[in-house]
């Protein structure tokens, strides 16, 4: 492969490539050379996504899992918490083990190489973070979030890429593993790209992304069926919850074009709220022409979980970092509020007024 050409094609200006003991400016071919050196058939490989894994984290992790397995590597796949129901159909989902302090420590400790897919800091794995940090394995991060942690050995991350799944595809290509891709892997990677771009409505304007899609379609994946399985696979209660939230709970702060919805534990129970249900719901207020930022606040046992989505240059990553102990992307971020539920609404309104004024 011609790396100079590859670099141009990929618009590497925004790629962070760091090699252990090397400088930030180290060339791509060095990264591949170094990773190839450690990635050998005798090694135990573990792949993990982030806590509350979404389509991208799952699709990218599983795509890599299938490919490495087909290539003859010893590879296992873990998630720090359960999969949302609408992702459980993904090929290989049954091979995923969920992190558990008692039963997973051994797998983490025995790993020689750990791939981090779709997150920029070990803290995003929540309860698994301490074990992962303590593990002596070489950590390889495949991601597209800004500001990756310095503590990772190998980072391949590009904020211009549509998704971590696209990064996974490019990693597979660069490592010369494309011959081990199959329909299952392609289905998973496609799902990751599709979900993270909200069905190709955002973060998908680079021609290269569609070249990847074109490559994936050659494996005979059923694009329409994937869309259907992801988007038309929810419970009736979730649809009723959406109706209730939009009619009763959605509020607008017009002076800053800001929308928010709060959901209490009691409401979560009443509508049988499931992991991942917030996705899709938090986007809906943005369909109103003069709403630029949408927030959903979900009461948990120990904190209030925040999800944020925005239009154009309204930066919810920075907003979340400043007020909600979180982060993410410019147009999709998350965080937490450590306050009583009753005090949260006031805090949200004041934060939005202060930040977006
Ligand atoms: P969601 O709203 O679906 O939970 O997350 C949207 C985006 O924000 C994802 O890219 C996710 O990785 C990121 N994100 C969600 N929660 C947090 C958080 O607590 N901290 C950070 N740093 N990022 C988050
Ligand atoms: Mn994600």
GROMACS .gro file of C-alpha atoms and ligand atoms in nm:
model
  382
    1UNK     CA    1   0.000   0.000   0.000
    2UNK     CA    2   0.119   0.351  -0.080
    3UNK     CA    3   0.101   0.528   0.253
    4UNK     CA    4   0.166   0.877   0.123
    5UNK     CA    5  -0.135   0.838  -0.104
    6UNK     CA    6  -0.332   0.676   0.173
    7UNK     CA    7  -0.255   0.967   0.401
    8UNK     CA    8  -0.387   1.217   0.147
    9UNK     CA    9  -0.698   1.013   0.086
   10UNK     CA   10  -0.773   0.992   0.454
   11UNK     CA   11  -0.711   1.358   0.529
   12UNK     CA   12  -0.479   1.256   0.804
   13UNK     CA   13  -0.438   1.613   0.927
   14UNK     CA   14  -0.681   1.537   1.203
   15UNK     CA   15  -0.567   1.187   1.284
   16UNK     CA   16  -0.392   1.129   1.611
   17UNK     CA   17  -0.136   0.858   1.572
   18UNK     CA   18   0.081   0.804   1.870
   19UNK     CA   19   0.323   0.525   1.907
   20UNK     CA   20   0.457   0.416   2.237
   21UNK     CA   21   0.784   0.599   2.293
   22UNK     CA   22   0.743   0.791   1.967
   23UNK     CA   23   0.622   1.141   1.896
   24UNK     CA   24   0.277   1.253   1.785
   25UNK     CA   25   0.412   1.310   1.433
   26UNK     CA   26   0.511   0.947   1.380
   27UNK     CA   27   0.412   0.813   1.043
   28UNK     CA   28   0.123   0.577   0.979
   29UNK     CA   29   0.349   0.304   0.849
   30UNK     CA   30   0.534   0.304   1.180
   31UNK     CA   31   0.206   0.259   1.362
   32UNK     CA   32   0.116  -0.040   1.143
   33UNK     CA   33   0.465  -0.182   1.175
   34UNK     CA   34   0.458  -0.155   1.553
   35UNK     CA   35   0.105  -0.292   1.591
   36UNK     CA   36   0.188  -0.580   1.352
   37UNK     CA   37   0.484  -0.667   1.571
   38UNK     CA   38   0.272  -0.716   1.883
   39UNK     CA   39  -0.040  -0.858   1.716
   40UNK     CA   40   0.064  -1.220   1.675
   41UNK     CA   41  -0.130  -1.546   1.680
   42UNK     CA   42   0.004  -1.654   2.021
   43UNK     CA   43  -0.146  -1.347   2.197
   44UNK     CA   44  -0.471  -1.329   2.390
   45UNK     CA   45  -0.672  -1.045   2.243
   46UNK     CA   46  -0.963  -0.874   2.417
   47UNK     CA   47  -1.194  -0.622   2.254
   48UNK     CA   48  -1.412  -0.391   2.459
   49UNK     CA   49  -1.658  -0.110   2.389
   50UNK     CA   50  -1.779   0.158   2.630
   51UNK     CA   51  -2.038   0.147   2.910
   52UNK     CA   52  -2.395   0.145   2.774
   53UNK     CA   53  -2.260   0.044   2.434
   54UNK     CA   54  -2.428   0.200   2.133
   55UNK     CA   55  -2.447   0.077   1.775
   56UNK     CA   56  -2.106   0.215   1.689
   57UNK     CA   57  -1.923   0.066   1.984
   58UNK     CA   58  -2.093  -0.271   1.932
   59UNK     CA   59  -2.072  -0.271   1.553
   60UNK     CA   60  -1.707  -0.170   1.549
   61UNK     CA   61  -1.609  -0.414   1.825
   62UNK     CA   62  -1.794  -0.705   1.665
   63UNK     CA   63  -1.663  -0.620   1.318
   64UNK     CA   64  -1.310  -0.637   1.454
   65UNK     CA   65  -1.393  -0.952   1.652
   66UNK     CA   66  -1.520  -1.144   1.345
   67UNK     CA   67  -1.226  -1.032   1.134
   68UNK     CA   68  -0.956  -1.123   1.388
   69UNK     CA   69  -1.128  -1.456   1.457
   70UNK     CA   70  -1.139  -1.536   1.085
   71UNK     CA   71  -0.770  -1.448   1.066
   72UNK     CA   72  -0.696  -1.712   1.330
   73UNK     CA   73  -0.630  -1.490   1.631
   74UNK     CA   74  -0.729  -1.583   1.988
   75UNK     CA   75  -0.985  -1.315   2.050
   76UNK     CA   76  -1.270  -1.250   2.292
   77UNK     CA   77  -1.516  -0.964   2.323
   78UNK     CA   78  -1.649  -0.789   2.632
   79UNK     CA   79  -1.885  -0.500   2.702
   80UNK     CA   80  -1.887  -0.307   3.032
   81UNK     CA   81  -2.269  -0.323   3.043
   82UNK     CA   82  -2.560  -0.486   2.866
   83UNK     CA   83  -2.653  -0.428   2.502
   84UNK     CA   84  -2.965  -0.230   2.411
   85UNK     CA   85  -3.241  -0.463   2.290
   86UNK     CA   86  -3.232  -0.328   1.935
   87UNK     CA   87  -2.867  -0.436   1.901
   88UNK     CA   88  -2.895  -0.791   2.032
   89UNK     CA   89  -2.954  -0.929   1.681
   90UNK     CA   90  -2.602  -0.830   1.565
   91UNK     CA   91  -2.406  -1.132   1.441
   92UNK     CA   92  -2.174  -1.243   1.722
   93UNK     CA   93  -2.370  -1.062   1.998
   94UNK     CA   94  -2.407  -1.400   2.170
   95UNK     CA   95  -2.027  -1.423   2.201
   96UNK     CA   96  -2.005  -1.101   2.404
   97UNK     CA   97  -1.947  -1.141   2.776
   98UNK     CA   98  -2.053  -0.863   3.010
   99UNK     CA   99  -1.800  -0.721   3.252
  100UNK     CA  100  -1.839  -0.843   3.606
  101UNK     CA  101  -1.586  -0.771   3.879
  102UNK     CA  102  -1.569  -1.133   3.995
  103UNK     CA  103  -1.579  -1.320   3.667
  104UNK     CA  104  -1.406  -1.083   3.424
  105UNK     CA  105  -1.088  -0.989   3.609
  106UNK     CA  106  -0.913  -1.300   3.483
  107UNK     CA  107  -1.002  -1.233   3.119
  108UNK     CA  108  -0.879  -0.876   3.152
  109UNK     CA  109  -0.558  -0.979   3.327
  110UNK     CA  110  -0.484  -1.261   3.085
  111UNK     CA  111  -0.518  -1.038   2.781
  112UNK     CA  112  -0.197  -0.941   2.603
  113UNK     CA  113  -0.364  -0.685   2.382
  114UNK     CA  114  -0.685  -0.493   2.452
  115UNK     CA  115  -0.868  -0.303   2.181
  116UNK     CA  116  -1.074  -0.004   2.296
  117UNK     CA  117  -1.346   0.071   2.042
  118UNK     CA  118  -1.540   0.399   2.037
  119UNK     CA  119  -1.413   0.572   2.349
  120UNK     CA  120  -1.129   0.807   2.431
  121UNK     CA  121  -1.070   0.734   2.798
  122UNK     CA  122  -1.082   0.423   3.016
  123UNK     CA  123  -1.322   0.602   3.252
  124UNK     CA  124  -1.590   0.555   2.981
  125UNK     CA  125  -1.596   0.185   3.071
  126UNK     CA  126  -1.724   0.274   3.424
  127UNK     CA  127  -1.698  -0.029   3.654
  128UNK     CA  128  -1.448  -0.203   3.426
  129UNK     CA  129  -1.216   0.099   3.419
  130UNK     CA  130  -0.997   0.009   3.718
  131UNK     CA  131  -0.931  -0.347   3.597
  132UNK     CA  132  -0.859  -0.228   3.243
  133UNK     CA  133  -0.622   0.042   3.370
  134UNK     CA  134  -0.439  -0.208   3.589
  135UNK     CA  135  -0.407  -0.466   3.314
  136UNK     CA  136  -0.056  -0.507   3.176
  137UNK     CA  137  -0.192  -0.558   2.823
  138UNK     CA  138  -0.095  -0.334   2.536
  139UNK     CA  139  -0.392  -0.103   2.473
  140UNK     CA  140  -0.493  -0.016   2.118
  141UNK     CA  141  -0.760   0.252   2.081
  142UNK     CA  142  -0.977   0.274   1.769
  143UNK     CA  143  -1.194   0.581   1.808
  144UNK     CA  144  -1.324   0.911   1.675
  145UNK     CA  145  -1.377   1.121   1.989
  146UNK     CA  146  -1.171   1.433   2.056
  147UNK     CA  147  -0.896   1.443   2.318
  148UNK     CA  148  -0.792   1.078   2.354
  149UNK     CA  149  -0.632   0.981   2.683
  150UNK     CA  150  -0.253   1.001   2.696
  151UNK     CA  151  -0.236   0.673   2.885
  152UNK     CA  152  -0.309   0.449   2.585
  153UNK     CA  153  -0.025   0.271   2.404
  154UNK     CA  154  -0.151   0.291   2.047
  155UNK     CA  155  -0.412   0.539   1.937
  156UNK     CA  156  -0.575   0.545   1.597
  157UNK     CA  157  -0.838   0.813   1.625
  158UNK     CA  158  -0.981   1.068   1.386
  159UNK     CA  159  -1.255   1.312   1.475
  160UNK     CA  160  -1.336   1.364   1.108
  161UNK     CA  161  -1.440   1.004   1.064
  162UNK     CA  162  -1.809   0.920   1.074
  163UNK     CA  163  -1.770   0.661   1.347
  164UNK     CA  164  -1.535   0.432   1.532
  165UNK     CA  165  -1.667   0.155   1.307
  166UNK     CA  166  -1.525   0.337   1.005
  167UNK     CA  167  -1.192   0.359   1.190
  168UNK     CA  168  -1.214  -0.016   1.254
  169UNK     CA  169  -1.265  -0.077   0.881
  170UNK     CA  170  -0.965   0.142   0.797
  171UNK     CA  171  -0.757  -0.034   1.061
  172UNK     CA  172  -0.850  -0.372   0.911
  173UNK     CA  173  -0.758  -0.240   0.567
  174UNK     CA  174  -0.427  -0.094   0.680
  175UNK     CA  175  -0.332  -0.412   0.862
  176UNK     CA  176  -0.399  -0.607   0.544
  177UNK     CA  177  -0.679  -0.806   0.715
  178UNK     CA  178  -0.946  -0.721   0.458
  179UNK     CA  179  -0.927  -1.073   0.321
  180UNK     CA  180  -1.069  -1.194   0.656
  181UNK     CA  181  -1.374  -0.968   0.647
  182UNK     CA  182  -1.698  -1.158   0.592
  183UNK     CA  183  -2.068  -1.080   0.570
  184UNK     CA  184  -2.112  -1.085   0.950
  185UNK     CA  185  -1.822  -0.845   1.005
  186UNK     CA  186  -1.948  -0.619   0.726
  187UNK     CA  187  -2.300  -0.620   0.874
  188UNK     CA  188  -2.164  -0.512   1.213
  189UNK     CA  189  -1.939  -0.238   1.075
  190UNK     CA  190  -2.218  -0.107   0.850
  191UNK     CA  191  -2.454  -0.095   1.150
  192UNK     CA  192  -2.199   0.106   1.347
  193UNK     CA  193  -2.158   0.363   1.070
  194UNK     CA  194  -2.531   0.381   1.002
  195UNK     CA  195  -2.628   0.435   1.365
  196UNK     CA  196  -2.357   0.689   1.447
  197UNK     CA  197  -2.443   0.900   1.143
  198UNK     CA  198  -2.815   0.884   1.232
  199UNK     CA  199  -2.882   0.692   0.912
  200UNK     CA  200  -2.635   0.902   0.712
  201UNK     CA  201  -2.793   1.234   0.807
  202UNK     CA  202  -2.488   1.369   0.997
  203UNK     CA  203  -2.107   1.320   1.006
  204UNK     CA  204  -2.109   1.145   0.672
  205UNK     CA  205  -2.014   1.401   0.410
  206UNK     CA  206  -1.671   1.264   0.323
  207UNK     CA  207  -1.661   1.066   0.000
  208UNK     CA  208  -1.429   0.816   0.171
  209UNK     CA  209  -1.706   0.711   0.408
  210UNK     CA  210  -1.917   0.603   0.113
  211UNK     CA  211  -1.623   0.417  -0.035
  212UNK     CA  212  -1.620   0.215   0.286
  213UNK     CA  213  -1.997   0.161   0.258
  214UNK     CA  214  -1.949   0.049  -0.101
  215UNK     CA  215  -1.685  -0.204   0.012
  216UNK     CA  216  -1.917  -0.334   0.283
  217UNK     CA  217  -2.210  -0.376   0.043
  218UNK     CA  218  -1.994  -0.605  -0.170
  219UNK     CA  219  -2.020  -0.865   0.108
  220UNK     CA  220  -2.391  -0.900   0.033
  221UNK     CA  221  -2.515  -0.733   0.349
  222UNK     CA  222  -2.885  -0.648   0.359
  223UNK     CA  223  -2.881  -0.272   0.412
  224UNK     CA  224  -3.260  -0.233   0.424
  225UNK     CA  225  -3.302  -0.518   0.670
  226UNK     CA  226  -3.032  -0.371   0.895
  227UNK     CA  227  -3.216  -0.037   0.896
  228UNK     CA  228  -3.539  -0.215   0.982
  229UNK     CA  229  -3.386  -0.422   1.263
  230UNK     CA  230  -3.229  -0.115   1.422
  231UNK     CA  231  -3.512   0.134   1.380
  232UNK     CA  232  -3.833  -0.068   1.381
  233UNK     CA  233  -3.760  -0.304   1.663
  234UNK     CA  234  -3.892  -0.129   1.974
  235UNK     CA  235  -4.168  -0.199   2.222
  236UNK     CA  236  -4.513  -0.040   2.213
  237UNK     CA  237  -4.439   0.104   2.558
  238UNK     CA  238  -4.142   0.296   2.419
  239UNK     CA  239  -4.361   0.455   2.153
  240UNK     CA  240  -4.611   0.554   2.422
  241UNK     CA  241  -4.324   0.694   2.630
  242UNK     CA  242  -4.220   0.911   2.334
  243UNK     CA  243  -4.575   1.038   2.298
  244UNK     CA  244  -4.592   1.117   2.668
  245UNK     CA  245  -4.253   1.290   2.672
  246UNK     CA  246  -4.323   1.505   2.367
  247UNK     CA  247  -4.671   1.603   2.482
  248UNK     CA  248  -4.625   1.639   2.857
  249UNK     CA  249  -4.257   1.675   2.936
  250UNK     CA  250  -4.072   1.857   2.659
  251UNK     CA  251  -3.999   2.217   2.752
  252UNK     CA  252  -3.839   2.495   2.552
  253UNK     CA  253  -3.620   2.780   2.670
  254UNK     CA  254  -3.688   3.004   2.368
  255UNK     CA  255  -3.427   3.273   2.432
  256UNK     CA  256  -3.147   3.015   2.380
  257UNK     CA  257  -3.335   2.780   2.139
  258UNK     CA  258  -3.295   2.503   2.393
  259UNK     CA  259  -3.522   2.205   2.459
  260UNK     CA  260  -3.514   1.971   2.757
  261UNK     CA  261  -3.706   1.674   2.896
  262UNK     CA  262  -3.673   1.524   3.242
  263UNK     CA  263  -3.765   1.163   3.320
  264UNK     CA  264  -3.800   1.044   3.678
  265UNK     CA  265  -3.736   0.691   3.803
  266UNK     CA  266  -4.108   0.646   3.852
  267UNK     CA  267  -4.176   0.735   3.487
  268UNK     CA  268  -3.899   0.502   3.374
  269UNK     CA  269  -4.068   0.217   3.557
  270UNK     CA  270  -4.414   0.303   3.431
  271UNK     CA  271  -4.302   0.290   3.067
  272UNK     CA  272  -4.057   0.004   3.112
  273UNK     CA  273  -3.768   0.220   2.989
  274UNK     CA  274  -3.483   0.010   2.848
  275UNK     CA  275  -3.112   0.079   2.797
  276UNK     CA  276  -3.067   0.272   2.474
  277UNK     CA  277  -3.425   0.402   2.462
  278UNK     CA  278  -3.299   0.760   2.503
  279UNK     CA  279  -3.130   0.738   2.162
  280UNK     CA  280  -3.367   0.866   1.902
  281UNK     CA  281  -3.581   1.039   2.165
  282UNK     CA  282  -3.324   1.308   2.243
  283UNK     CA  283  -3.299   1.392   1.871
  284UNK     CA  284  -3.668   1.457   1.824
  285UNK     CA  285  -3.692   1.815   1.955
  286UNK     CA  286  -3.432   1.914   1.693
  287UNK     CA  287  -3.696   1.861   1.426
  288UNK     CA  288  -3.844   2.193   1.541
  289UNK     CA  289  -3.689   2.463   1.324
  290UNK     CA  290  -3.588   2.698   1.605
  291UNK     CA  291  -3.458   2.435   1.847
  292UNK     CA  292  -3.079   2.408   1.824
  293UNK     CA  293  -2.993   2.208   2.134
  294UNK     CA  294  -3.183   1.921   2.293
  295UNK     CA  295  -3.123   1.769   2.634
  296UNK     CA  296  -3.276   1.470   2.805
  297UNK     CA  297  -3.222   1.414   3.179
  298UNK     CA  298  -3.283   1.065   3.314
  299UNK     CA  299  -3.293   0.998   3.686
  300UNK     CA  300  -3.061   0.711   3.793
  301UNK     CA  301  -2.995   0.580   4.143
  302UNK     CA  302  -2.679   0.786   4.204
  303UNK     CA  303  -2.695   1.066   3.949
  304UNK     CA  304  -2.897   1.220   3.669
  305UNK     CA  305  -2.784   1.094   3.327
  306UNK     CA  306  -2.771   1.366   3.063
  307UNK     CA  307  -2.788   1.319   2.686
  308UNK     CA  308  -2.739   1.607   2.447
  309UNK     CA  309  -2.783   1.657   2.074
  310UNK     CA  310  -2.743   1.974   1.871
  311UNK     CA  311  -2.741   2.134   1.529
  312UNK     CA  312  -2.450   2.284   1.340
  313UNK     CA  313  -2.204   2.481   1.553
  314UNK     CA  314  -2.381   2.444   1.887
  315UNK     CA  315  -2.111   2.251   2.071
  316UNK     CA  316  -2.262   2.015   2.326
  317UNK     CA  317  -1.928   1.843   2.389
  318UNK     CA  318  -1.794   2.164   2.545
  319UNK     CA  319  -2.131   2.237   2.710
  320UNK     CA  320  -2.128   1.892   2.871
  321UNK     CA  321  -1.767   1.919   2.981
  322UNK     CA  322  -1.841   2.252   3.150
  323UNK     CA  323  -2.168   2.173   3.327
  324UNK     CA  324  -2.234   1.798   3.323
  325UNK     CA  325  -1.907   1.617   3.400
  326UNK     CA  326  -1.918   1.466   3.054
  327UNK     CA  327  -1.819   1.505   2.692
  328UNK     CA  328  -1.864   1.340   2.353
  329UNK     CA  329  -1.886   1.501   2.010
  330UNK     CA  330  -1.979   1.851   1.899
  331UNK     CA  331  -2.335   1.746   1.810
  332UNK     CA  332  -2.384   1.444   2.042
  333UNK     CA  333  -2.264   1.430   2.399
  334UNK     CA  334  -2.351   1.296   2.740
  335UNK     CA  335  -2.280   1.355   3.104
  336UNK     CA  336  -2.410   1.349   3.460
  337UNK     CA  337  -2.552   1.578   3.722
  338UNK     CA  338  -2.484   1.488   4.083
  339UNK     CA  339  -2.777   1.677   4.238
  340UNK     CA  340  -3.119   1.589   4.377
  341UNK     CA  341  -3.373   1.537   4.099
  342UNK     CA  342  -3.578   1.832   4.228
  343UNK     CA  343  -3.284   2.072   4.190
  344UNK     CA  344  -3.182   1.951   3.848
  345UNK     CA  345  -3.430   2.139   3.631
  346UNK     CA  346  -3.320   2.479   3.758
  347UNK     CA  347  -2.955   2.386   3.704
  348UNK     CA  348  -3.023   2.274   3.346
  349UNK     CA  349  -3.209   2.592   3.254
  350UNK     CA  350  -2.948   2.820   3.410
  351UNK     CA  351  -2.659   2.632   3.247
  352UNK     CA  352  -2.821   2.655   2.904
  353UNK     CA  353  -2.899   3.025   2.946
  354UNK     CA  354  -2.545   3.097   3.057
  355UNK     CA  355  -2.371   2.890   2.789
  356UNK     CA  356  -2.580   2.954   2.479
  357UNK     CA  357  -2.669   3.320   2.538
  358LIG     P1  358  -2.542   0.935   2.466
  358LIG     O1  359  -2.617   1.062   2.477
  358LIG     O2  360  -2.598   0.849   2.358
  358LIG     O3  361  -2.523   0.865   2.595
  358LIG     O4  362  -2.396   0.972   2.421
  358LIG     C1  363  -2.367   1.056   2.312
  358LIG     C2  364  -2.218   1.073   2.295
  358LIG     O5  365  -2.161   1.128   2.412
  358LIG     C3  366  -2.142   0.944   2.270
  358LIG     O6  367  -2.042   0.972   2.175
  358LIG     C4  368  -2.081   0.909   2.403
  358LIG     O7  369  -1.963   0.840   2.384
  358LIG     C5  370  -2.062   1.044   2.469
  358LIG     N1  371  -2.089   1.035   2.613
  358LIG     C6  372  -2.204   0.994   2.673
  358LIG     N2  373  -2.195   1.000   2.807
  358LIG     C7  374  -2.072   1.048   2.834
  358LIG     C8  375  -2.001   1.076   2.956
  358LIG     O8  376  -2.051   1.059   3.067
  358LIG     N3  377  -1.874   1.123   2.943
  358LIG     C9  378  -1.816   1.145   2.821
  358LIG     N4  379  -1.692   1.192   2.818
  358LIG     N5  380  -1.878   1.119   2.706
  358LIG    C10  381  -2.004   1.071   2.711
  359LIG    MN1  382  -2.048   0.527   2.121
   0.00000   0.00000   0.00000
